[in-house]
mmCIF file of C-alpha atoms in Angstrom:
data_model
loop_
_atom_site.group_PDB
_atom_site.id
_atom_site.type_symbol
_atom_site.label_atom_id
_atom_site.label_comp_id
_atom_site.label_asym_id
_atom_site.label_seq_id
_atom_site.Cartn_x
_atom_site.Cartn_y
_atom_site.Cartn_z
ATOM 1 C CA MET A 915 -23.037 -138.678 -41.820
ATOM 2 C CA SER A 916 -25.882 -139.009 -39.318
ATOM 3 C CA LYS A 917 -25.210 -140.123 -35.792
ATOM 4 C CA LEU A 918 -26.858 -143.297 -34.545
ATOM 5 C CA LEU A 919 -27.392 -143.295 -30.789
ATOM 6 C CA LEU A 920 -28.679 -146.358 -28.932
ATOM 7 C CA ILE A 921 -30.310 -145.873 -25.522
ATOM 8 C CA THR A 922 -31.641 -148.831 -23.524
ATOM 9 C CA HIS A 923 -32.446 -150.072 -20.050
ATOM 10 C CA GLY A 924 -29.176 -151.616 -18.911
ATOM 11 C CA LYS A 925 -26.318 -152.681 -21.149
ATOM 12 C CA LEU A 926 -28.362 -153.847 -24.143
ATOM 13 C CA SER A 927 -27.256 -150.754 -26.117
ATOM 14 C CA PHE A 928 -23.579 -151.658 -25.646
ATOM 15 C CA GLY A 929 -24.415 -155.202 -26.701
ATOM 16 C CA PHE A 930 -25.929 -153.931 -29.961
ATOM 17 C CA VAL A 931 -22.817 -151.877 -30.728
ATOM 18 C CA ASP A 932 -20.583 -154.800 -29.828
ATOM 19 C CA THR A 933 -22.513 -157.104 -32.163
ATOM 20 C CA LEU A 934 -22.668 -154.533 -34.979
ATOM 21 C CA GLU A 935 -18.934 -153.913 -34.774
ATOM 22 C CA MET A 936 -18.299 -157.651 -34.810
ATOM 23 C CA ILE A 937 -19.980 -157.748 -38.222
ATOM 24 C CA VAL A 938 -18.900 -154.443 -39.783
ATOM 25 C CA GLY A 939 -15.828 -153.354 -37.854
ATOM 26 C CA SER A 940 -15.259 -150.370 -35.609
ATOM 27 C CA ARG A 941 -17.640 -147.411 -36.094
ATOM 28 C CA GLU A 942 -17.424 -143.732 -35.268
ATOM 29 C CA ASP A 943 -21.047 -142.853 -36.079
ATOM 30 C CA VAL A 944 -22.639 -145.271 -33.592
ATOM 31 C CA PHE A 945 -22.954 -144.435 -29.885
ATOM 32 C CA ALA A 946 -24.460 -146.264 -26.915
ATOM 33 C CA ILE A 947 -25.893 -145.042 -23.600
ATOM 34 C CA SER A 948 -27.353 -147.177 -20.822
ATOM 35 C CA LEU A 949 -29.949 -146.229 -18.239
ATOM 36 C CA GLU A 950 -28.879 -147.925 -15.027
ATOM 37 C CA MET A 951 -31.263 -148.935 -12.249
ATOM 38 C CA ASP A 952 -30.136 -146.177 -9.903
ATOM 39 C CA GLU A 953 -30.140 -143.328 -12.412
ATOM 40 C CA SER A 954 -32.748 -140.598 -12.752
ATOM 41 C CA PRO A 955 -34.191 -139.271 -16.016
ATOM 42 C CA GLU A 956 -32.183 -136.084 -15.393
ATOM 43 C CA ILE A 957 -28.894 -138.033 -15.417
ATOM 44 C CA LEU A 958 -29.874 -139.795 -18.627
ATOM 45 C CA TYR A 959 -30.684 -136.424 -20.197
ATOM 46 C CA ARG A 960 -27.184 -135.180 -19.350
ATOM 47 C CA LYS A 961 -25.627 -138.308 -20.863
ATOM 48 C CA ILE A 962 -27.492 -137.666 -24.122
ATOM 49 C CA ASP A 963 -26.378 -134.046 -24.060
ATOM 50 C CA GLN A 964 -22.748 -135.113 -23.661
ATOM 51 C CA VAL A 965 -22.851 -137.547 -26.575
ATOM 52 C CA LEU A 966 -24.700 -135.224 -28.946
ATOM 53 C CA GLN A 967 -22.745 -132.057 -28.323
ATOM 54 C CA LEU A 968 -22.438 -130.277 -31.630
ATOM 55 C CA GLU A 969 -19.020 -130.115 -33.175
ATOM 56 C CA ASP A 970 -19.914 -129.025 -36.698
ATOM 57 C CA GLU A 971 -22.947 -128.282 -38.842
ATOM 58 C CA ASP A 972 -22.711 -131.578 -40.678
ATOM 59 C CA ASN A 973 -23.103 -133.431 -37.461
ATOM 60 C CA ASN A 974 -26.526 -132.284 -36.320
ATOM 61 C CA LYS A 975 -28.583 -135.145 -37.726
ATOM 62 C CA VAL A 976 -29.290 -137.900 -35.266
ATOM 63 C CA ILE A 977 -31.312 -141.078 -35.105
ATOM 64 C CA ILE A 978 -31.916 -142.289 -31.569
ATOM 65 C CA LEU A 979 -32.792 -145.966 -31.224
ATOM 66 C CA VAL A 980 -34.514 -146.992 -27.994
ATOM 67 C CA ASP A 981 -35.711 -150.329 -26.647
ATOM 68 C CA LEU A 982 -39.330 -149.654 -25.604
ATOM 69 C CA PHE A 983 -41.955 -147.123 -26.568
ATOM 70 C CA GLY A 984 -43.124 -145.099 -23.573
ATOM 71 C CA ALA A 985 -40.331 -146.187 -21.252
ATOM 72 C CA THR A 986 -37.696 -143.900 -19.699
ATOM 73 C CA PRO A 987 -35.070 -143.982 -22.523
ATOM 74 C CA PHE A 988 -37.839 -143.099 -25.008
ATOM 75 C CA ASN A 989 -39.367 -140.427 -22.769
ATOM 76 C CA VAL A 990 -36.068 -138.696 -22.027
ATOM 77 C CA ALA A 991 -34.918 -138.843 -25.660
ATOM 78 C CA SER A 992 -38.253 -137.276 -26.690
ATOM 79 C CA LYS A 993 -37.803 -134.445 -24.212
ATOM 80 C CA PHE A 994 -34.256 -133.895 -25.485
ATOM 81 C CA ALA A 995 -35.521 -133.798 -29.085
ATOM 82 C CA TYR A 996 -38.247 -131.244 -28.286
ATOM 83 C CA GLU A 997 -35.725 -129.065 -26.500
ATOM 84 C CA HIS A 998 -33.025 -129.216 -29.221
ATOM 85 C CA THR A 999 -34.846 -128.211 -32.380
ATOM 86 C CA GLN A 1000 -31.609 -126.859 -33.886
ATOM 87 C CA MET A 1001 -30.709 -130.526 -34.457
ATOM 88 C CA ASP A 1002 -32.655 -133.027 -36.555
ATOM 89 C CA ILE A 1003 -33.529 -135.834 -34.174
ATOM 90 C CA SER A 1004 -35.685 -138.855 -34.984
ATOM 91 C CA ILE A 1005 -36.439 -141.484 -32.384
ATOM 92 C CA LEU A 1006 -37.229 -145.076 -33.311
ATOM 93 C CA SER A 1007 -38.481 -147.422 -30.605
ATOM 94 C CA GLY A 1008 -38.240 -151.205 -30.656
ATOM 95 C CA VAL A 1009 -34.635 -151.287 -31.868
ATOM 96 C CA ASN A 1010 -33.522 -154.566 -33.384
ATOM 97 C CA LEU A 1011 -30.388 -155.728 -35.149
ATOM 98 C CA PRO A 1012 -31.823 -155.770 -38.702
ATOM 99 C CA MET A 1013 -32.870 -152.123 -38.200
ATOM 100 C CA LEU A 1014 -29.472 -151.115 -36.850
ATOM 101 C CA PHE A 1015 -27.577 -153.020 -39.522
ATOM 102 C CA GLU A 1016 -29.520 -151.449 -42.412
ATOM 103 C CA LEU A 1017 -29.230 -147.986 -40.880
ATOM 104 C CA PHE A 1018 -25.488 -148.446 -40.730
ATOM 105 C CA LEU A 1019 -25.299 -149.619 -44.349
ATOM 106 C CA HIS A 1020 -27.384 -146.745 -45.705
ATOM 107 C CA ASN A 1021 -25.673 -144.160 -43.520
ATOM 108 C CA THR A 1022 -22.311 -145.259 -44.896
ATOM 109 C CA ALA A 1023 -23.428 -145.351 -48.538
ATOM 110 C CA ASN A 1024 -25.525 -142.140 -48.478
ATOM 111 C CA PRO A 1025 -24.236 -139.967 -45.655
ATOM 112 C CA LYS A 1026 -26.424 -136.945 -46.576
ATOM 113 C CA ASP A 1027 -29.698 -138.798 -47.024
ATOM 114 C CA TYR A 1028 -31.247 -138.383 -43.586
ATOM 115 C CA LYS A 1029 -34.956 -138.558 -44.469
ATOM 116 C CA THR A 1030 -34.589 -141.856 -46.341
ATOM 117 C CA LEU A 1031 -32.406 -143.167 -43.551
ATOM 118 C CA VAL A 1032 -35.195 -142.733 -40.995
ATOM 119 C CA GLN A 1033 -37.692 -144.507 -43.243
ATOM 120 C CA ILE A 1034 -35.244 -147.345 -43.851
ATOM 121 C CA GLY A 1035 -34.863 -147.795 -40.126
ATOM 122 C CA ILE A 1036 -38.632 -148.161 -39.686
ATOM 123 C CA ASN A 1037 -39.104 -150.492 -42.662
ATOM 124 C CA LYS A 1038 -36.147 -152.766 -42.000
ATOM 125 C CA GLY A 1039 -36.976 -152.995 -38.316
ATOM 126 C CA LYS A 1040 -40.426 -154.331 -39.209
ATOM 127 C CA GLU A 1041 -39.251 -156.498 -42.116
ATOM 128 C CA GLY A 1042 -36.614 -158.030 -39.882
ATOM 129 C CA ILE A 1043 -39.280 -159.998 -38.047
ATOM 130 C CA VAL A 1044 -39.936 -163.151 -40.050
ATOM 131 C CA LEU A 1045 -41.778 -166.278 -38.956
ATOM 132 C CA ILE A 1046 -40.775 -169.783 -39.768
ATOM 133 C CA ASP A 1047 -42.491 -172.590 -37.892
ATOM 134 C CA ASN A 1048 -42.662 -176.336 -38.041
ATOM 135 C CA MET A 1049 -46.422 -176.711 -37.797
ATOM 136 C CA LYS A 1050 -48.468 -178.399 -40.496
ATOM 137 C CA ASP A 1051 -51.149 -176.334 -42.239
ATOM 138 C CA GLY A 1052 -54.184 -175.775 -40.085
ATOM 139 C CA GLU A 1053 -52.502 -177.074 -36.957
ATOM 140 C CA GLU A 1054 -52.914 -174.968 -33.819
ATOM 141 C CA MET B 931 -63.084 -145.689 -4.492
ATOM 142 C CA ALA B 932 -61.637 -143.880 -7.476
ATOM 143 C CA VAL B 933 -58.014 -143.619 -6.372
ATOM 144 C CA THR B 934 -56.727 -147.169 -6.573
ATOM 145 C CA HIS B 935 -52.990 -146.679 -6.056
ATOM 146 C CA VAL B 936 -50.706 -143.764 -5.217
ATOM 147 C CA ARG B 937 -47.108 -144.281 -6.231
ATOM 148 C CA ILE B 938 -43.991 -142.156 -5.762
ATOM 149 C CA ASP B 939 -41.730 -142.765 -8.756
ATOM 150 C CA ASN B 940 -39.300 -140.171 -10.088
ATOM 151 C CA ARG B 941 -39.381 -141.785 -13.543
ATOM 152 C CA LEU B 942 -43.145 -141.052 -13.728
ATOM 153 C CA ILE B 943 -44.858 -143.102 -16.460
ATOM 154 C CA HIS B 944 -42.256 -145.551 -17.738
ATOM 155 C CA GLY B 945 -42.065 -149.235 -18.613
ATOM 156 C CA GLN B 946 -42.816 -150.581 -15.129
ATOM 157 C CA VAL B 947 -45.809 -148.319 -14.656
ATOM 158 C CA ALA B 948 -47.236 -148.451 -18.178
ATOM 159 C CA MET B 949 -46.803 -152.186 -18.651
ATOM 160 C CA LEU B 950 -46.879 -153.775 -15.204
ATOM 161 C CA TRP B 951 -48.812 -151.630 -12.732
ATOM 162 C CA LYS B 952 -51.465 -150.443 -15.142
ATOM 163 C CA ASN B 953 -52.444 -154.011 -16.050
ATOM 164 C CA TYR B 954 -52.025 -155.468 -12.569
ATOM 165 C CA LEU B 955 -54.334 -152.876 -11.026
ATOM 166 C CA ASP B 956 -56.703 -152.633 -14.014
ATOM 167 C CA ILE B 957 -56.248 -148.861 -14.159
ATOM 168 C CA SER B 958 -58.468 -146.651 -16.344
ATOM 169 C CA HIS B 959 -56.826 -143.279 -15.613
ATOM 170 C CA ILE B 960 -53.202 -142.432 -14.788
ATOM 171 C CA ILE B 961 -52.671 -139.010 -13.218
ATOM 172 C CA VAL B 962 -49.130 -137.673 -13.006
ATOM 173 C CA SER B 963 -49.142 -135.083 -10.245
ATOM 174 C CA ASN B 964 -46.206 -132.770 -9.610
ATOM 175 C CA ASN B 965 -46.374 -128.975 -9.885
ATOM 176 C CA LYS B 966 -43.126 -128.603 -11.818
ATOM 177 C CA VAL B 967 -43.984 -131.303 -14.362
ATOM 178 C CA ALA B 968 -47.541 -129.945 -14.765
ATOM 179 C CA SER B 969 -46.135 -126.514 -15.675
ATOM 180 C CA ASP B 970 -43.654 -127.976 -18.203
ATOM 181 C CA LEU B 971 -45.567 -128.035 -21.507
ATOM 182 C CA ILE B 972 -43.053 -130.201 -23.349
ATOM 183 C CA GLN B 973 -42.923 -132.854 -20.675
ATOM 184 C CA THR B 974 -46.706 -132.841 -20.344
ATOM 185 C CA GLN B 975 -47.040 -133.349 -24.092
ATOM 186 C CA ILE B 976 -44.575 -136.255 -24.063
ATOM 187 C CA ILE B 977 -46.262 -137.945 -21.113
ATOM 188 C CA LYS B 978 -49.630 -137.724 -22.861
ATOM 189 C CA SER B 979 -48.253 -138.951 -26.181
ATOM 190 C CA ILE B 980 -46.948 -142.166 -24.645
ATOM 191 C CA ALA B 981 -50.200 -143.084 -22.928
ATOM 192 C CA PRO B 982 -50.668 -146.842 -23.052
ATOM 193 C CA THR B 983 -53.754 -147.834 -25.080
ATOM 194 C CA GLY B 984 -57.055 -147.924 -23.258
ATOM 195 C CA VAL B 985 -56.052 -145.607 -20.459
ATOM 196 C CA LYS B 986 -56.602 -141.897 -19.941
ATOM 197 C CA VAL B 987 -53.531 -139.900 -18.917
ATOM 198 C CA SER B 988 -53.534 -136.503 -17.188
ATOM 199 C CA VAL B 989 -50.754 -134.318 -15.851
ATOM 200 C CA LEU B 990 -52.042 -132.157 -12.994
ATOM 201 C CA SER B 991 -50.759 -129.899 -10.235
ATOM 202 C CA THR B 992 -51.323 -131.383 -6.777
ATOM 203 C CA THR B 993 -54.225 -128.962 -6.215
ATOM 204 C CA ALA B 994 -55.921 -129.923 -9.489
ATOM 205 C CA CYS B 995 -55.309 -133.613 -8.782
ATOM 206 C CA VAL B 996 -57.077 -133.432 -5.410
ATOM 207 C CA GLU B 997 -59.971 -131.451 -6.916
ATOM 208 C CA TYR B 998 -60.414 -133.987 -9.691
ATOM 209 C CA CYS B 999 -60.126 -137.091 -7.516
ATOM 210 C CA ASN B 1000 -62.576 -135.699 -4.976
ATOM 211 C CA CYS B 1001 -65.227 -134.844 -7.578
ATOM 212 C CA ASP B 1002 -68.106 -136.971 -8.882
ATOM 213 C CA GLU B 1003 -66.691 -137.228 -12.386
ATOM 214 C CA SER B 1004 -63.883 -139.505 -11.223
ATOM 215 C CA LYS B 1005 -65.837 -141.807 -8.923
ATOM 216 C CA ASP B 1006 -66.237 -144.671 -11.424
ATOM 217 C CA GLU B 1007 -62.615 -144.575 -12.575
ATOM 218 C CA ARG B 1008 -59.710 -146.658 -11.330
ATOM 219 C CA ILE B 1009 -57.034 -144.032 -10.850
ATOM 220 C CA LEU B 1010 -53.297 -144.533 -10.498
ATOM 221 C CA ILE B 1011 -51.610 -141.386 -9.207
ATOM 222 C CA ILE B 1012 -47.888 -141.097 -9.994
ATOM 223 C CA LEU B 1013 -45.868 -138.591 -7.962
ATOM 224 C CA LYS B 1014 -42.296 -137.519 -8.589
ATOM 225 C CA HIS B 1015 -41.135 -137.044 -4.988
ATOM 226 C CA PRO B 1016 -42.388 -137.695 -1.425
ATOM 227 C CA GLU B 1017 -43.367 -134.025 -0.977
ATOM 228 C CA ASP B 1018 -45.991 -134.422 -3.712
ATOM 229 C CA GLY B 1019 -47.625 -137.098 -1.554
ATOM 230 C CA LEU B 1020 -47.683 -134.853 1.486
ATOM 231 C CA GLU B 1021 -49.209 -132.078 -0.626
ATOM 232 C CA LEU B 1022 -52.046 -134.334 -1.804
ATOM 233 C CA ILE B 1023 -52.831 -135.283 1.779
ATOM 234 C CA GLU B 1024 -52.635 -131.719 3.102
ATOM 235 C CA LYS B 1025 -54.876 -130.539 0.289
ATOM 236 C CA GLY B 1026 -57.467 -133.101 1.339
ATOM 237 C CA LEU B 1027 -57.326 -136.061 -1.062
ATOM 238 C CA ALA B 1028 -60.310 -138.149 0.057
ATOM 239 C CA GLY B 1029 -60.185 -141.807 0.999
ATOM 240 C CA LEU B 1030 -56.417 -142.207 0.884
ATOM 241 C CA ALA B 1031 -55.209 -145.138 2.989
ATOM 242 C CA GLU B 1032 -51.739 -145.907 1.677
ATOM 243 C CA VAL B 1033 -48.901 -144.564 -0.455
ATOM 244 C CA THR B 1034 -46.404 -146.794 -2.245
ATOM 245 C CA VAL B 1035 -42.788 -145.698 -2.526
ATOM 246 C CA GLY B 1036 -41.208 -146.850 -5.801
ATOM 247 C CA ASN B 1037 -38.187 -145.564 -7.725
ATOM 248 C CA GLN B 1038 -36.173 -142.652 -6.332
ATOM 249 C CA ALA B 1039 -32.880 -142.393 -8.153
ATOM 250 C CA ALA B 1040 -29.562 -142.150 -6.353
ATOM 251 C CA ASP B 1041 -28.570 -138.852 -7.924
ATOM 252 C CA VAL B 1042 -31.709 -136.901 -6.983
ATOM 253 C CA ASN B 1043 -30.301 -136.049 -3.565
ATOM 254 C CA GLU B 1044 -27.815 -137.225 -0.972
ATOM 255 C CA GLY B 1045 -29.751 -140.295 0.001
ATOM 256 C CA ILE B 1046 -28.982 -143.693 1.421
ATOM 257 C CA LYS B 1047 -29.799 -146.881 -0.424
ATOM 258 C CA PHE B 1048 -32.916 -148.831 0.548
ATOM 259 C CA ARG B 1049 -32.722 -151.048 -2.486
ATOM 260 C CA LYS B 1050 -31.694 -150.903 -6.097
ATOM 261 C CA GLY B 1051 -33.417 -147.863 -7.583
ATOM 262 C CA LEU B 1052 -34.588 -146.480 -4.229
ATOM 263 C CA TYR B 1053 -32.502 -143.904 -2.372
ATOM 264 C CA LEU B 1054 -33.908 -141.491 0.218
ATOM 265 C CA SER B 1055 -32.415 -138.471 1.984
ATOM 266 C CA GLN B 1056 -33.061 -137.375 5.555
ATOM 267 C CA ASN B 1057 -35.423 -134.737 4.177
ATOM 268 C CA ASP B 1058 -37.354 -137.407 2.230
ATOM 269 C CA ILE B 1059 -37.606 -139.539 5.364
ATOM 270 C CA GLN B 1060 -38.997 -136.641 7.369
ATOM 271 C CA ILE B 1061 -41.590 -135.953 4.669
ATOM 272 C CA LEU B 1062 -42.526 -139.637 4.699
ATOM 273 C CA GLN B 1063 -42.770 -139.381 8.482
ATOM 274 C CA SER B 1064 -45.296 -136.553 8.113
ATOM 275 C CA ILE B 1065 -47.308 -138.791 5.779
ATOM 276 C CA HIS B 1066 -47.078 -141.684 8.255
ATOM 277 C CA ASP B 1067 -48.106 -139.384 11.135
ATOM 278 C CA LYS B 1068 -51.304 -138.548 9.280
ATOM 279 C CA GLY B 1069 -52.302 -142.200 9.495
ATOM 280 C CA ILE B 1070 -51.357 -143.138 5.929
ATOM 281 C CA LYS B 1071 -49.684 -146.512 5.507
ATOM 282 C CA LEU B 1072 -46.357 -146.444 3.638
ATOM 283 C CA ILE B 1073 -45.678 -149.416 1.397
ATOM 284 C CA ASN B 1074 -42.688 -150.356 -0.708
ATOM 285 C CA GLN B 1075 -43.261 -152.542 -3.744
ATOM 286 C CA MET B 1076 -41.129 -151.997 -6.834
ATOM 287 C CA VAL B 1077 -43.039 -154.304 -9.202
ATOM 288 C CA PRO B 1078 -46.311 -156.244 -8.771
ATOM 289 C CA ASN B 1079 -44.424 -159.536 -8.341
ATOM 290 C CA ASP B 1080 -42.635 -158.231 -5.224
ATOM 291 C CA SER B 1081 -44.434 -158.656 -1.914
ATOM 292 C CA PRO B 1082 -45.576 -155.324 -0.447
ATOM 293 C CA ILE B 1083 -43.369 -154.280 2.465
ATOM 294 C CA ASP B 1084 -44.359 -152.138 5.458
ATOM 295 C CA PHE B 1085 -41.996 -149.321 4.575
ATOM 296 C CA TRP B 1086 -42.343 -147.224 7.722
ATOM 297 C CA ASN B 1087 -41.246 -150.244 9.711
ATOM 298 C CA GLU B 1088 -38.177 -150.539 7.492
ATOM 299 C CA ILE B 1089 -37.384 -146.824 7.897
ATOM 300 C CA GLU B 1090 -37.589 -147.119 11.699
ATOM 301 C CA ARG B 1091 -35.144 -149.997 11.674
ATOM 302 C CA LYS B 1092 -32.769 -148.622 9.077
ATOM 303 C CA VAL B 1093 -32.506 -144.899 9.868
ATOM 304 C CA PRO B 1094 -33.792 -144.334 13.438
ATOM 305 C CA ASP B 1095 -31.538 -141.256 13.771
ATOM 306 C CA TRP B 1096 -33.289 -139.549 10.877
ATOM 307 C CA ILE B 1097 -36.719 -139.693 12.478
ATOM 308 C CA ARG B 1098 -37.769 -136.614 14.423
#
């Protein structure tokens, strides 16, 4: 099974895990890391290293979900990915709950299907944004 | 003047810089200047790949940064220089960066060195303070402003009040 790792500014990542587990129950394939105000990129890098330490060959596929493209969690995760090419690491920015929920479902049903999993994350994250409004046609 | 803002921020280009400062200052070119970062190919590649749209991003050694900013090619740009640590600022000044009037101190994480807390996200050691003193002594104004919405603070004044024992 792939690992899902959430990294965000502040405690948002823990909030996502808390919410996911409220819906699906306790998970062992989902991890959360926060970047706190006083922490450097180097500290965040070490936190990622600790969570993703390899235990077995099956466990070297990872999807990292971050809050914002181009911000510190994204930047540090990218550096980690470039420097750990023995693992398969994909980073998706703009994490949302539909994305996380579908990733969890597919990861559980098809634990070996990493490539599809990444694509599902992208698609469901985008499809999860749906507009409903109360304006009449043509109204601004 | 080409160099619009010089900022010391150990997180380099991140959300605050890419989203807030870039827009607030109407920047056309962000230069990350730190010798170690400039020699790290992976980090340079990542920094360039996350460039916000409509802005040029370069990663340069302090020497190359001064050369570029002092040349004609850059004179119509609005440049934001991001430095990792205070010593990068001193290097730019000693290498002759033209027209520099002030340096803004932003994020310096707590774990970088044994520093004391100035505010959330800004910790400085005695060594940092002495480097900032060298910058101040060269007639450069030191400002602290974490995000554009904060009022700029005369940072040397704050240093003098907070850590008088650390000043030479």
